[in-house]
XYZ file of C-alpha atoms in Angstrom:
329
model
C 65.593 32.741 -7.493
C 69.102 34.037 -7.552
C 69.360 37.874 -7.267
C 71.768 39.855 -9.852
C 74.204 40.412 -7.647
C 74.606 36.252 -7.641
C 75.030 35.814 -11.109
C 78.098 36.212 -12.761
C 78.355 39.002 -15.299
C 79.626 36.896 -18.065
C 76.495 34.795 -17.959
C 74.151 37.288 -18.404
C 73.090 37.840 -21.870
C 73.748 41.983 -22.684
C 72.619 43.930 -25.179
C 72.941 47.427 -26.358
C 70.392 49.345 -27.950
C 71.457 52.485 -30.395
C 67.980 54.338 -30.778
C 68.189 56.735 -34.166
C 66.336 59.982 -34.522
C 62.809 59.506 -34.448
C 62.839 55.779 -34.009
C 59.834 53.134 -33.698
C 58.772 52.804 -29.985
C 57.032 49.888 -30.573
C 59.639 47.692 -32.123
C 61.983 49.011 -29.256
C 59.433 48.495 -26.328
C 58.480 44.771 -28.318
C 62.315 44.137 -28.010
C 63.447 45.212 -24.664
C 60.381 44.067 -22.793
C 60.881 40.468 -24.038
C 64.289 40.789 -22.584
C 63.086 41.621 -19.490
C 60.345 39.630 -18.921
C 63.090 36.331 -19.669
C 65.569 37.611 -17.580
C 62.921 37.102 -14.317
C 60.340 34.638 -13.225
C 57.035 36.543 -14.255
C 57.010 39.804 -14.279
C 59.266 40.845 -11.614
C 61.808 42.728 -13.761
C 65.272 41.699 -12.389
C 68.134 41.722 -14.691
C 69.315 38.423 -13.188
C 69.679 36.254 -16.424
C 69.821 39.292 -18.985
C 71.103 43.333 -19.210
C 70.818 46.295 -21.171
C 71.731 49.659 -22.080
C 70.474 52.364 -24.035
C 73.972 53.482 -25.470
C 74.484 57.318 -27.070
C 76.927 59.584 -27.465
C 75.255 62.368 -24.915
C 72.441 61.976 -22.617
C 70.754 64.209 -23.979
C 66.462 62.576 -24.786
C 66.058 60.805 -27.913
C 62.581 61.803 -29.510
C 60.687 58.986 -31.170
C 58.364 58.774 -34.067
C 54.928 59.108 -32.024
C 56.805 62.052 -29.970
C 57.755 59.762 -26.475
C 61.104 60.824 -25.220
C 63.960 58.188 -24.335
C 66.712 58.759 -21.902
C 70.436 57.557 -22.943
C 71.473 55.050 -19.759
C 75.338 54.892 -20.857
C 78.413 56.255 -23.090
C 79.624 53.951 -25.773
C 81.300 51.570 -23.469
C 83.964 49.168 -24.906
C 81.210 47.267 -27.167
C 82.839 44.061 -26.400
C 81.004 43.789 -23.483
C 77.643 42.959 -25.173
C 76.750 39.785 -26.873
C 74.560 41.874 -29.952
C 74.264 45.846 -30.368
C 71.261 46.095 -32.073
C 70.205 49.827 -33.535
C 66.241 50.476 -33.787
C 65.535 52.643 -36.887
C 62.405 55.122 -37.905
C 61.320 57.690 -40.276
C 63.317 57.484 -42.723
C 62.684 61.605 -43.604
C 65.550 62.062 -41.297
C 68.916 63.460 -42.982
C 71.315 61.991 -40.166
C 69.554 59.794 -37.855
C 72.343 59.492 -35.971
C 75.290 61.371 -35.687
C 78.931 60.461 -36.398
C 80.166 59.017 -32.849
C 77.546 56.759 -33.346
C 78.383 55.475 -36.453
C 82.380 55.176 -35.850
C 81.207 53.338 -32.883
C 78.953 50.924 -34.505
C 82.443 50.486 -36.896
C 84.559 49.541 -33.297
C 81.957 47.278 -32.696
C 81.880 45.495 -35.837
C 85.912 45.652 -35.336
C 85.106 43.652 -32.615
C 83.120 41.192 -34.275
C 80.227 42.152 -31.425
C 77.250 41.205 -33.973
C 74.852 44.367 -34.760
C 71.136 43.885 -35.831
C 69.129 46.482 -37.176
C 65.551 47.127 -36.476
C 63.138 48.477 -38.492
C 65.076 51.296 -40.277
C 68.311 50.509 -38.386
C 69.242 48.491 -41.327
C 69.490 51.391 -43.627
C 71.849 52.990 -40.931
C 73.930 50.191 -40.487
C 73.813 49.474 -44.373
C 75.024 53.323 -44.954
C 77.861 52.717 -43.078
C 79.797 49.858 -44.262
C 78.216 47.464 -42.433
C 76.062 45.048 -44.412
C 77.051 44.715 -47.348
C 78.135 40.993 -47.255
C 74.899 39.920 -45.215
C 71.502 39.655 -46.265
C 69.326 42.288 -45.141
C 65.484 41.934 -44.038
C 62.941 44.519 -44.326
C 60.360 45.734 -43.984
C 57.914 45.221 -47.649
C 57.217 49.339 -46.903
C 61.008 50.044 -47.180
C 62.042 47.431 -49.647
C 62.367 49.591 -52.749
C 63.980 52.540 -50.760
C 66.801 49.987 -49.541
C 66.982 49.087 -52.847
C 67.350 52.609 -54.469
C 69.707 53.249 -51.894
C 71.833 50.336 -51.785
C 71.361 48.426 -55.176
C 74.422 46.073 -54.216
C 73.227 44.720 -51.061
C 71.516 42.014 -50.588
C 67.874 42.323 -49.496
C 64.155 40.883 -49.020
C 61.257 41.718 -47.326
C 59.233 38.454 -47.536
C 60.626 36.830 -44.083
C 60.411 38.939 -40.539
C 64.114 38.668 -39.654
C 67.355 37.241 -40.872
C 70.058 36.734 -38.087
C 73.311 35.052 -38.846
C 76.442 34.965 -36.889
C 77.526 39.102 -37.061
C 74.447 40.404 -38.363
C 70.975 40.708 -37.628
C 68.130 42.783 -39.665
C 64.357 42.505 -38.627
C 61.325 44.017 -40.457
C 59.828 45.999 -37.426
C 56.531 46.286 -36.018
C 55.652 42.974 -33.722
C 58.319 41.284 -35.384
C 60.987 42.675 -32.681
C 59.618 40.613 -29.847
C 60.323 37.413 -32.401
C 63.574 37.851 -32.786
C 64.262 39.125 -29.143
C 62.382 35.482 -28.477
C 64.909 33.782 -30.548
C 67.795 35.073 -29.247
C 66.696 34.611 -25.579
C 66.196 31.207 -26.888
C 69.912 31.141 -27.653
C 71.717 32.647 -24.740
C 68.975 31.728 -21.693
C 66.458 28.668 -22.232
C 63.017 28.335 -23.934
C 61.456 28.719 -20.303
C 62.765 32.327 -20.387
C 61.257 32.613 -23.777
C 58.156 30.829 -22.858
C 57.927 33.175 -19.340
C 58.401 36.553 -21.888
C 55.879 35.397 -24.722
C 53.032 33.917 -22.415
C 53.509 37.550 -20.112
C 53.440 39.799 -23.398
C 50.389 38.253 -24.457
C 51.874 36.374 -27.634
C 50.924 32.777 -27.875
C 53.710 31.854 -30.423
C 56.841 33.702 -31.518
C 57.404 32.897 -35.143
C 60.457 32.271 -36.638
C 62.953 33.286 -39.165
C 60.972 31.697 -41.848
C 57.829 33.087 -41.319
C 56.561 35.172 -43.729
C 55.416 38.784 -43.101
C 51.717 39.520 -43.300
C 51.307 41.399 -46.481
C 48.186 40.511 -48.551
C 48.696 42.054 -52.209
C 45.513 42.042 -54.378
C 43.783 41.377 -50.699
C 44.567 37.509 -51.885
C 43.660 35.551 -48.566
C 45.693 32.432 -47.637
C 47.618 30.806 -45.046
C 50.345 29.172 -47.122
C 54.023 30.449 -46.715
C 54.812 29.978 -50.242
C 52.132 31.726 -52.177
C 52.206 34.854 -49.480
C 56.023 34.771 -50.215
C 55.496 34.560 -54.073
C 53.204 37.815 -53.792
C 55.169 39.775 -51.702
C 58.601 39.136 -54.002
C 55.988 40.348 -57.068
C 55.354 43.259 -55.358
C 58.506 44.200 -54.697
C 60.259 43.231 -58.638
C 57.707 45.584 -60.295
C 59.510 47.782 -62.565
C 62.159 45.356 -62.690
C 60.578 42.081 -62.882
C 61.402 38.440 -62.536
C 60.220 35.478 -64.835
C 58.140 33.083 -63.060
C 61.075 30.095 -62.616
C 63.052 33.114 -60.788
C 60.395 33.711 -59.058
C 59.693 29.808 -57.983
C 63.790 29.243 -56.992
C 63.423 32.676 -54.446
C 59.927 30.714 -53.010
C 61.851 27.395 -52.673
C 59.844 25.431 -54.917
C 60.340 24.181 -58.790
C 57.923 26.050 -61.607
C 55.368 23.284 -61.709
C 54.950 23.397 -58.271
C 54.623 26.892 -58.523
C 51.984 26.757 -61.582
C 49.750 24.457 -59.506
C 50.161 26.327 -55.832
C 48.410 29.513 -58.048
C 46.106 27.281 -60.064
C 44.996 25.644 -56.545
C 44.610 28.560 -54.205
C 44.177 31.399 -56.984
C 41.995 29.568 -59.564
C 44.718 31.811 -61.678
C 48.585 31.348 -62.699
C 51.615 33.161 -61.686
C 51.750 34.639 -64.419
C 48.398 36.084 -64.797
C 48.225 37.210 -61.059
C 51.735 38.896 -61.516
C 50.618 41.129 -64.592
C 47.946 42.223 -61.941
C 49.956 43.144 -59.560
C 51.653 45.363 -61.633
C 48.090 46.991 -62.723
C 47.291 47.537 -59.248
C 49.905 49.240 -58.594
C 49.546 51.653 -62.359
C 46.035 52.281 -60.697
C 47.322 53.513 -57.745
C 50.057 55.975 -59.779
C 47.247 56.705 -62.195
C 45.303 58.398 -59.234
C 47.894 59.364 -57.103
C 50.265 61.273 -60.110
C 50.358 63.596 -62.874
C 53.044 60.821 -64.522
C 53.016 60.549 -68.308
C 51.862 57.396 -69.260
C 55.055 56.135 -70.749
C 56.629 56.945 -67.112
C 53.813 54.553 -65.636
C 54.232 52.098 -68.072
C 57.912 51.242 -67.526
C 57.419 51.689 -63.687
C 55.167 49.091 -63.368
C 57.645 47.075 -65.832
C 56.193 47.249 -69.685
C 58.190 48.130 -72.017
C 55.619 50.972 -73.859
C 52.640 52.484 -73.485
C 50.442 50.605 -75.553
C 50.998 47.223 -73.895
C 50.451 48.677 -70.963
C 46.951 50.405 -71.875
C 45.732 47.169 -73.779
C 46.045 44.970 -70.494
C 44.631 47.610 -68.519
C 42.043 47.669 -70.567
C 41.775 44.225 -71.178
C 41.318 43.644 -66.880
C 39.542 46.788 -65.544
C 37.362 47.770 -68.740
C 38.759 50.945 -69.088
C 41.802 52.316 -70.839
C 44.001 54.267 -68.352
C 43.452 57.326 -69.136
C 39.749 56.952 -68.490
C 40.416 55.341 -65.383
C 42.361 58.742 -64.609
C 39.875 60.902 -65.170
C 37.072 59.514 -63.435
C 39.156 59.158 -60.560
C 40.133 62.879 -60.474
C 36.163 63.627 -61.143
């Protein structure tokens, strides 16, 4: 095995990593242990066929979410010399997540046409500065609605784990990191680096960009792509919702198809299981707020009150506001 010093820089695939204010260790760690454990044979931890930095504007530690401390390994170097910058997000409570050298630099970058991915909540920080509006944007289904409220003219979902096209990349987070590290690694190195990383990290399989992220609404088991993706995109069109051939053209499939997918693995239609949805998640406002019931109504996407408390009714036996009050009891 060739040692670093034999391998040309240019060959090596670099990245740098921009961590914000009480980033997620875990998509970070998933990340940047997948590129090290491709850039050596097993576990031995060269950087022979892949490099990093931690890039920041001081060295000072960078505190995550669980309260582990990361040290900065470089300045903003010119960012042409790494093949992706990618920026690993967090909390979200955080008014500037990272300060404004990092952002003007993430700017140079995208000057540059070096392509940036954000992880986790790096998409919001990318997204707040410039940067993605003309890509789509994957998150996570926790986030979806506060990308939304915050950027209602970008592009976004949060039914597939990553999205990477030629100048950006946005993953949901979570164990999803070490699949997209696995397809890039893929791209620059070989599948036997990815294969080396993946079998080492304990992963049998890393899924792809079309996978679907493992979100069960109404606790609806089942191990098709489609209907998981159909639920999720219900979940997340709630107040504002979709009609059902909408709905089929995001999933890929015609409304038939659709009808019968639901009728076949739901013993219920779209339609039906949609309007529940939307009930589950009135139940959860009805215990959770002191919201008018008008205010519930329309956030769960009905148009009045009374509509709203018939089908309630009509599915959990109860009118709302008895529902309400037993749950406060």
């Amino acid at each position: 095995m060739k040692s670093a010093n034999d391998v040309p820089e240019i060959e090596r695939l670099k990245i740098g990593f921009v961590l914000a204010r009480s980033f997620t260790l875990s998509a970070f760690a998933l990340f940047v242990d997948t590129l090290r454990l491709a850039s050596d044979e097993t576990d031995k931890s060269g950087r022979v066929l892949a490099d990093w930095q931690l890039l920041a504007s001081t060295r000072n530690l960078i505190t995550s979410s669980c309260g582990v401390q990361v040290a900065p390994t470089s300045d903003f170097v010119d960012p042409g010399e790494f093949n992706y910058i990618v920026v690993v997000g967090g909390l979200l409570n955080s008014e500037f997540p990272v300060d404004s050298e990092t952002v003007s630099y993430l700017k140079r970058a995208a000057a540059a046409k070096v392509p940036l991915i954000g992880v986790c909540t790096g998409t919001f920080i990318l997204a707040e500065a410039g940067l993605m509006k003309y890509h789509q944007t994957c998150v996570s289904w926790l986030h979806f609605q506060a990308f939304r409220e915050r950027f209602p003219d970008h592009a976004v979902r949060a039914d597939r784990l990553f999205n990477l096209d030629r100048t950006r990349g946005s993953c949901a987070g979570g164990s999803s990191a070490a699949d997209m590290a696995a397809s890039i690694v893929r791209r620059h190195i070989s599948r036997e680096a990815e294969t080396n990383a993946l079998e080492v990290l304990q992963i049998e399989k890393a899924r792809s960009a079309s996978d679907i992220q493992p979100r069960r609404p109404l606790s609806i088991e089942s191990h098709d792509p489609r209907l998981k993706a159909a639920l999720i995109i219900m979940e997340n069109h709630i107040e504002n919702t979709i009609s059902i051939p909408k709905l089929a053209a995001l999933v890929g499939i015609s409304r038939r198809q659709l009808e019968r997918l639901f009728m076949e693995k739901t013993r219920s239609s779209p339609a039906l299981v949609y309007t529940r949805v939307r009930l589950e998640r009135a139940k959860h406002l009805l215990m959770q707020t002191r919201a008018p019931m008008i205010e519930i109504a329309i956030e769960v996407g009905f148009e009045n009150a009374s509509h709203f408390s018939r089908l309630f009714r009509q599915t959990y036996g109860q009118p709302p506001s008895k529902f309400r009050s037993a749950a406060s009891n």
